CSV table of C-alpha atoms and ligand atoms in Angstrom, one decimal:
chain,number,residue,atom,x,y,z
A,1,UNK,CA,32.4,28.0,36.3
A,2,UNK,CA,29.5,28.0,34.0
A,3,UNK,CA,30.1,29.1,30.3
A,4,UNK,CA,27.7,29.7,27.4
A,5,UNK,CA,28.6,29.0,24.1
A,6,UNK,CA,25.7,30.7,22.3
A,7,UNK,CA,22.2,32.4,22.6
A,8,UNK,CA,19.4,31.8,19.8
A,9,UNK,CA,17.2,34.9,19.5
A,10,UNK,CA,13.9,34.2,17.8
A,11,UNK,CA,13.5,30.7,18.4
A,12,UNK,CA,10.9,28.1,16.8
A,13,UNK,CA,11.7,24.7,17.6
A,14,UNK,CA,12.9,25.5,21.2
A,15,UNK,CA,9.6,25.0,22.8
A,16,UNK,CA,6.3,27.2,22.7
A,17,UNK,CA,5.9,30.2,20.9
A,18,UNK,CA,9.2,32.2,19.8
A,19,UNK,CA,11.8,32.1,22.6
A,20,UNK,CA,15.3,32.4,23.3
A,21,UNK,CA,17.4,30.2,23.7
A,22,UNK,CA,20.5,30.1,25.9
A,23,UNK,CA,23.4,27.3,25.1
A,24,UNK,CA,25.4,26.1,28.3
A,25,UNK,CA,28.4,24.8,27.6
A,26,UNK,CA,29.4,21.5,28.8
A,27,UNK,CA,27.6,18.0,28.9
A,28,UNK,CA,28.1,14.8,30.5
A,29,UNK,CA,27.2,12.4,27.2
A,30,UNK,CA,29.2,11.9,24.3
A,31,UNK,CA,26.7,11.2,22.1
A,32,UNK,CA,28.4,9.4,18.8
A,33,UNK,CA,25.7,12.0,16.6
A,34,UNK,CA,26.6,14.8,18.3
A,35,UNK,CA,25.7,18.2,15.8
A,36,UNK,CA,27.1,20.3,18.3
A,37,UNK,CA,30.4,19.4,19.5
A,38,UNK,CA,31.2,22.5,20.8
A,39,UNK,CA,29.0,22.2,23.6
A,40,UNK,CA,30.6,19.0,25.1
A,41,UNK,CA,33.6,20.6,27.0
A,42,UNK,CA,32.6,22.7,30.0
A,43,UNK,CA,35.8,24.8,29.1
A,44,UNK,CA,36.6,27.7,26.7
A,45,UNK,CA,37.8,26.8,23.2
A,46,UNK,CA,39.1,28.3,20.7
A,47,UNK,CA,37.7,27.6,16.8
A,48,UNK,CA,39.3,28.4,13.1
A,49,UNK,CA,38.2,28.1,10.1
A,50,UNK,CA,40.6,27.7,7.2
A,51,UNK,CA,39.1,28.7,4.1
A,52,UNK,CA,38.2,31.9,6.5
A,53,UNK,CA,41.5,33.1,6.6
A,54,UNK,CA,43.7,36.1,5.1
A,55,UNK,CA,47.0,35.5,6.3
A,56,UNK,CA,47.1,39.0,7.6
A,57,UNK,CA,49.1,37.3,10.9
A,58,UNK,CA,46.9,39.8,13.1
A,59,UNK,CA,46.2,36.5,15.6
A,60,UNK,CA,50.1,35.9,15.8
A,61,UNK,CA,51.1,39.6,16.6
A,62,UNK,CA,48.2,39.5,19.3
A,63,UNK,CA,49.6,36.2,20.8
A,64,UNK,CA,51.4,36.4,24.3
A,65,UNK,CA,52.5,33.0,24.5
A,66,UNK,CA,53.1,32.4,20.4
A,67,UNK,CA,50.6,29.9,20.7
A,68,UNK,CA,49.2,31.3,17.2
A,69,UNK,CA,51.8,30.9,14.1
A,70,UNK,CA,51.2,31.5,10.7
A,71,UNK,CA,53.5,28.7,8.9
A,72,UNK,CA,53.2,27.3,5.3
A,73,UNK,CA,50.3,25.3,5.9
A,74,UNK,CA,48.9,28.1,7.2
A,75,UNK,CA,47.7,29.5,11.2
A,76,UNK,CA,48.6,27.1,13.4
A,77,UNK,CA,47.5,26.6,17.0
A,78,UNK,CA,50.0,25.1,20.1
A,79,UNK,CA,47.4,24.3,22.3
A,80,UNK,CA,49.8,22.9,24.7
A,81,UNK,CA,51.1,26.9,25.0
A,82,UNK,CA,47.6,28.6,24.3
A,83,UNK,CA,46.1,30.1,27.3
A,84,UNK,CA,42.5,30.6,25.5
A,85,UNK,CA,42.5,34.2,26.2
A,86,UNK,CA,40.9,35.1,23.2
A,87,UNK,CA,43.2,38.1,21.8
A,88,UNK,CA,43.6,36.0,18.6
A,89,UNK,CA,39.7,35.8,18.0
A,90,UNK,CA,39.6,39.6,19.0
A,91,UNK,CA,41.6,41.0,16.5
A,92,UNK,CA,40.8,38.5,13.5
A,93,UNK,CA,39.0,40.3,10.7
A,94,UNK,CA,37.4,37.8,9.2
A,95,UNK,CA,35.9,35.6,11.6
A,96,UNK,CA,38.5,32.6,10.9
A,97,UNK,CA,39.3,32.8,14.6
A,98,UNK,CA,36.7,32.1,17.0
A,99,UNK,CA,36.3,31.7,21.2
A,100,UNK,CA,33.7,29.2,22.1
A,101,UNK,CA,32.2,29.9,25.4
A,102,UNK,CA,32.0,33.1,27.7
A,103,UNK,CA,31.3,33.5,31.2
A,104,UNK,CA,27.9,35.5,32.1
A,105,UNK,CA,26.6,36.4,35.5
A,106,UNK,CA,22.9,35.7,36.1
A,107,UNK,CA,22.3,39.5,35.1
A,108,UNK,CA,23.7,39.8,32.8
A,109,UNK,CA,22.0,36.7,30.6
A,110,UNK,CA,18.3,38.5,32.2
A,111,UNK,CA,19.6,41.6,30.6
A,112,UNK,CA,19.7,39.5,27.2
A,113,UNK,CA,16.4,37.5,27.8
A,114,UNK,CA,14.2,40.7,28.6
A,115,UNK,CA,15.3,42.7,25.9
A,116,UNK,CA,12.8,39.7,23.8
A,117,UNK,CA,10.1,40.4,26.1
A,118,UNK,CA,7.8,41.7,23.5
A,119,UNK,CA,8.4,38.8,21.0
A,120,UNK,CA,8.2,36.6,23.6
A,121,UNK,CA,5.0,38.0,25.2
A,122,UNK,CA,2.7,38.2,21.6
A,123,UNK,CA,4.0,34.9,20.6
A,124,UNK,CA,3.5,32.6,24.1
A,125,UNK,CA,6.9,32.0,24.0
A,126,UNK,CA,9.2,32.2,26.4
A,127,UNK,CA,13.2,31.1,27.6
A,128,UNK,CA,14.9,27.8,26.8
A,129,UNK,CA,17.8,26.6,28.4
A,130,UNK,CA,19.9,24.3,26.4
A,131,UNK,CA,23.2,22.6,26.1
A,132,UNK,CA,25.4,21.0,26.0
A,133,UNK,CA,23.5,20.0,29.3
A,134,UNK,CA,21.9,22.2,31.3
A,135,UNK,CA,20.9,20.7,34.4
A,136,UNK,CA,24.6,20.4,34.9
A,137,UNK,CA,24.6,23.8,35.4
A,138,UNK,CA,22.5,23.4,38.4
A,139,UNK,CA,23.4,27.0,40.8
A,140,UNK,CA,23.1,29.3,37.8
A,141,UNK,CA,20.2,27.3,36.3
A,142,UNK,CA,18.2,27.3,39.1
A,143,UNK,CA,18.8,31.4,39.9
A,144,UNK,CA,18.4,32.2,36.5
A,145,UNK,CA,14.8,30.1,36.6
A,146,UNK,CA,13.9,32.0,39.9
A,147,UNK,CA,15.0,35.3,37.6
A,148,UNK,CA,12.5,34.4,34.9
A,149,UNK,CA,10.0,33.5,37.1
A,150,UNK,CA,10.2,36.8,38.7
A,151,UNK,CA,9.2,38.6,35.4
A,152,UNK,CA,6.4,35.9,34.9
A,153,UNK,CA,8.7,34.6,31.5
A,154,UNK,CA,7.8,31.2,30.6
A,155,UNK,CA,10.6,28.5,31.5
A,156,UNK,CA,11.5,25.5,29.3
A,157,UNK,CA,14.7,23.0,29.9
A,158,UNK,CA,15.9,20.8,27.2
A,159,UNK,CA,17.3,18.1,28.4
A,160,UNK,CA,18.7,14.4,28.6
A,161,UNK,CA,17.5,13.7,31.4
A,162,UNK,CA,20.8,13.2,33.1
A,163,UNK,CA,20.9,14.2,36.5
A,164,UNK,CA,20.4,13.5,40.3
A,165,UNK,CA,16.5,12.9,41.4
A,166,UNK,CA,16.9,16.3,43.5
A,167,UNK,CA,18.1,18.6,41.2
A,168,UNK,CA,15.8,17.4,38.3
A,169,UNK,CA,12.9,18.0,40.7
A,170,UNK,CA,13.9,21.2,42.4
A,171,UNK,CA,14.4,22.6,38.6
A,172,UNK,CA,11.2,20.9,38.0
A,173,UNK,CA,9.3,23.0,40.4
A,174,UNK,CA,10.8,26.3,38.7
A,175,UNK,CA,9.9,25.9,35.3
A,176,UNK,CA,7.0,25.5,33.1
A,177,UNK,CA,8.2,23.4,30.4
A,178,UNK,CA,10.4,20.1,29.4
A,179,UNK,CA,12.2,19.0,26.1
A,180,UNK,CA,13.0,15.6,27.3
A,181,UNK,CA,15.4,13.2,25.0
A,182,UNK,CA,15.1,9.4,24.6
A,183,UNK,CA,17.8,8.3,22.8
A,184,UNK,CA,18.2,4.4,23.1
A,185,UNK,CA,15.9,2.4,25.0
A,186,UNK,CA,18.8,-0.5,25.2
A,187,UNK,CA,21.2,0.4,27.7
A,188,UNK,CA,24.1,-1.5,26.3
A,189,UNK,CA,23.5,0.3,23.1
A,190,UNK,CA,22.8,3.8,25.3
A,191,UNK,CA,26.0,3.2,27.0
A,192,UNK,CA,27.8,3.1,23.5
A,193,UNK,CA,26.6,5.4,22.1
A,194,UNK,CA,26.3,7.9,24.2
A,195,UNK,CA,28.8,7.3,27.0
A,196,UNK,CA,26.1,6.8,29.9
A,197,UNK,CA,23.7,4.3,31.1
A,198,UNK,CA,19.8,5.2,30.5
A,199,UNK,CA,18.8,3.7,33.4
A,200,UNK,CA,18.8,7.1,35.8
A,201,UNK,CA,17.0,8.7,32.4
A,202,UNK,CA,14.3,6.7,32.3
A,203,UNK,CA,13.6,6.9,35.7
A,204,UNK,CA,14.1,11.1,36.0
A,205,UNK,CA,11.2,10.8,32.9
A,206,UNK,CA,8.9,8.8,35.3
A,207,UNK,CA,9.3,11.0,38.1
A,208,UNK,CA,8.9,13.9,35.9
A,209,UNK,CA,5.8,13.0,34.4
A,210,UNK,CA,4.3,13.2,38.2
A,211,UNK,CA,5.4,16.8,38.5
A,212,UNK,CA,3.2,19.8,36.7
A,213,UNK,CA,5.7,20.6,33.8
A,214,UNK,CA,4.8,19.8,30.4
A,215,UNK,CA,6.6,17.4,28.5
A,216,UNK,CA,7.9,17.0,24.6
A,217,UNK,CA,10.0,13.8,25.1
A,218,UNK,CA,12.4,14.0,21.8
A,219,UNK,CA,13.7,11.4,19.7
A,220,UNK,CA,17.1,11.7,17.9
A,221,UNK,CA,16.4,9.5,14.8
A,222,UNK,CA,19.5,7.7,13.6
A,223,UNK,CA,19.6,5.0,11.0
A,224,UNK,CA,21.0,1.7,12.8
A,225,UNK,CA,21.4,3.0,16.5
A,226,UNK,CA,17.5,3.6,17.1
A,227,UNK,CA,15.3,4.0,14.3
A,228,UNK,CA,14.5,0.3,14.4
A,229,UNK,CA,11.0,-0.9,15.3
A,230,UNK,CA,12.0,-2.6,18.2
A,231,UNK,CA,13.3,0.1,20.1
A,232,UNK,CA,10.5,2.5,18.9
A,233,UNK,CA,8.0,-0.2,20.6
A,234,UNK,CA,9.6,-0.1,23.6
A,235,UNK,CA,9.8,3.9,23.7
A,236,UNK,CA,6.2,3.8,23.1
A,237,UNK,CA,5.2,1.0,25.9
A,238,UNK,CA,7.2,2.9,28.3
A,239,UNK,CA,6.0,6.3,27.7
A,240,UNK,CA,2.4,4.9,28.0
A,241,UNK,CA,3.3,4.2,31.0
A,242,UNK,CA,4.3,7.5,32.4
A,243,UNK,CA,1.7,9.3,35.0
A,244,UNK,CA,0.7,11.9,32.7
A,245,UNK,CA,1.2,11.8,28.8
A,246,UNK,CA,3.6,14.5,27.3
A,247,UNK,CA,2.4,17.0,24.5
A,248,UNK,CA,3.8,15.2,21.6
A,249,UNK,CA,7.0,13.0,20.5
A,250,UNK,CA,9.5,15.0,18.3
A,251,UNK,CA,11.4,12.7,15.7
A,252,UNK,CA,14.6,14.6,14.9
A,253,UNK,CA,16.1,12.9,12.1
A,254,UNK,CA,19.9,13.5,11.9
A,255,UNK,CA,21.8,14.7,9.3
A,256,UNK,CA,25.3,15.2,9.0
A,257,UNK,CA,25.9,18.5,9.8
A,258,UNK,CA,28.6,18.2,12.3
A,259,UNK,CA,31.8,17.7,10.4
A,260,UNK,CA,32.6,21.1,9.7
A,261,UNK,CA,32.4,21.7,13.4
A,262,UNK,CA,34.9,19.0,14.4
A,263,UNK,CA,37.1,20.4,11.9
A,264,UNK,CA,37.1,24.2,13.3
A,265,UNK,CA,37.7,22.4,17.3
A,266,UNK,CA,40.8,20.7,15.6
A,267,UNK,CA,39.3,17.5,16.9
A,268,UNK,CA,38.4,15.9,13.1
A,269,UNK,CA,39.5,12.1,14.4
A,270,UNK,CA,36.3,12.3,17.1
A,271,UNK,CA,33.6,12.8,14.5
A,272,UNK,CA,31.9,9.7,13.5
A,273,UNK,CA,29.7,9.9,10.2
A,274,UNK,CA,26.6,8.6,11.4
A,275,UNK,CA,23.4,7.7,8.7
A,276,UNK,CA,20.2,9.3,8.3
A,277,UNK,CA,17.0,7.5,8.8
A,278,UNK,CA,15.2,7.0,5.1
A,279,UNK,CA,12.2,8.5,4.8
A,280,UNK,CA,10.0,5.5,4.5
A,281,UNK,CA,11.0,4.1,8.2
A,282,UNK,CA,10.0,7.9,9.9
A,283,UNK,CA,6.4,7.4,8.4
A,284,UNK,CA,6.5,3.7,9.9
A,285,UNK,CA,7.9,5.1,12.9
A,286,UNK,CA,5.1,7.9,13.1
A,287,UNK,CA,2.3,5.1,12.5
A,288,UNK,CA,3.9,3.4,15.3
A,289,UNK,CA,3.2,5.6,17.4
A,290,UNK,CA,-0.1,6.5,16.5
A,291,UNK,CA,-0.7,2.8,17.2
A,292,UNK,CA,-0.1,3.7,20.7
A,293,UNK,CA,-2.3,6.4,20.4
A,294,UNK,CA,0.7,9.0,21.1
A,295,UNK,CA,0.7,11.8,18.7
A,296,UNK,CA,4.1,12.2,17.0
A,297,UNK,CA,5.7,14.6,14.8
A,298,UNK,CA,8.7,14.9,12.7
A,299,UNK,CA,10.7,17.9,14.0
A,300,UNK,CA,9.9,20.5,16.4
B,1,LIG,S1,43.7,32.2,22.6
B,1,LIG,FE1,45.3,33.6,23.4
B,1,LIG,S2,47.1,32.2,23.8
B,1,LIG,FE2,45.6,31.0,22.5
B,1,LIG,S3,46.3,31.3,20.4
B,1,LIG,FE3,44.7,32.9,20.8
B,1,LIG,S4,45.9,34.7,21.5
B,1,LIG,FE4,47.3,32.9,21.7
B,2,LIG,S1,43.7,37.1,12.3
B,2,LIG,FE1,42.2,35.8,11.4
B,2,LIG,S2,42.3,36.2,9.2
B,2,LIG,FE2,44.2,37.0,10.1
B,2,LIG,S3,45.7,35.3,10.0
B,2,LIG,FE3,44.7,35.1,12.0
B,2,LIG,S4,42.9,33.7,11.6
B,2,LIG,FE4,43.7,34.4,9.6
């Protein structure tokens, strides 16, 4: 079953033009950096927010299984009893009690994308699809590509990359348009930090770069996993060695945005406060690739 977890209307960083963007829920990495942690589980979830919260108990009455108690240190959650049906986020007034992820038939998400068809059509833009991952997605994916393609809508994945050589391609040959992340060019370090080897990544890149999609390879920038020189050399040397060169390369410096999130998942003790790059090492990094005479931007 595939879930979203959100849609982005009027989107600017998603690829060309202004787009929308729709989030599928679930991805295979774990990525230590991870700003949306929401959209690792391919399952429903249910989010609160404390300092949201009245105390008006509406969540409790609505729960079947009393999975939802109010108690002195206020709403508490049994997940071992809750059956993620939602009533609790239903009936909350204020938005303390959310449901992350909601099942969508392929109509039903082309009844949300063509609705933008005039923002999309007078700015270039287009449909993203976005994760979590979602080229593990693949049977909605590919008939919601075969949707948009129908109405001529301009098709963009973002991606990492990690997936089987067939389905890459056969979504490859549907779309227009690829946000491609390298993370970590060492694998040891790749496999640390984000739970999977790079090795079928890198070579999903190469054999993308011989299809007819465009390309925007992007770099999550994180102070002492990748933003030293080293790696950023051997990103460069390997991506001037891809068939066809993409666009550009998109830094994307982290920040630490993410705690809050882990909080409202319950699932504080799995978020890892990562650094962000200084200022001074993007510029080198930017230079660096210029060196290699690959254009590269910060953001996007
Ligand atoms: S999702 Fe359903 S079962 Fe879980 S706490 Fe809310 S109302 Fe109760
Ligand atoms: S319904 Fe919402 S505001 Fe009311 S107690 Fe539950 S979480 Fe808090």
């Amino acid at each position: 079953m595939s879930l979203v977890f959100d849609v982005k209307r009027y989107a600017i960083n998603d690829g060309p033009g202004i787009r929308v963007t729709i989030f599928l829920k679930g991805c295979p990495l774990s990525c230590t950096w991870c700003h949306n942690p929401e959209s690792i589980e391919k399952t429903v979830e249910k989010l609160f927010t404390s300092s949201k919260c009245m105390g008006c108990s509406a969540c409790v009455d609505a729960c079947v299984p009393n999975a939802c108690m109010l108690t002195s240190e206020g709403i508490v959650t049994d997940y071992e009893a809750c059956l993620l049906c939602g009533k609790c986020a239903e009936v909350c007034p204020s938005g303390a009690t959310e449901m992350s992820g909601k099942k969508y038939q392929v109509d039903e998400i082309m009844e949300i994308i063509k609705k933008e068809t005039l923002m999309m059509d007078q700015s270039d833009g287009g449909v993203t699809f976005s994760g979590g991952e979602p080229l593990s997605h693949h049977e909605l994916l590919v008939n919601l590509l075969d949707a948009c393609g129908e109405e001529e809508i301009h098709r963009c994945i973002d991606t990492t990359g990690y997936t089987s050589e067939k389905k890459l391609l056969e979504v490859a040959s549907k779309c227009e348009h690829f946000l491609y992340d390298l993370k970590v060019m060492d694998d040891t370090k790749h496999k640390l930090h984000t739970g999977v080897s790079n090795v079928q990544i890198l070579k999903n890149l190469e054999l993308l770069a011989k299809s007819n999609v465009d390309i925007n390879i992007r770099i999550p920038l994180i102070k002492g996993v990748n933003d030293d020189l080293e790696n950023i050399k051997q990103t460069a040397e390997f991506i001037n060695k891809l068939e066809k060169p993409p666009i550009m390369v998109n830094i994307l410096p982290y920040h630490n945005i993410a705690q809050k999130k882990y909080e409202k998942l319950g699932r504080l003790e799995k978020f890892v406060k990562m650094e962000e790059p200084q200022l001074k090492k993007q510029e080198q990094i930017i230079k660096l690739f210029e060196s290699y005479g690959i254009k590269a931007i910060i953001g996007g």
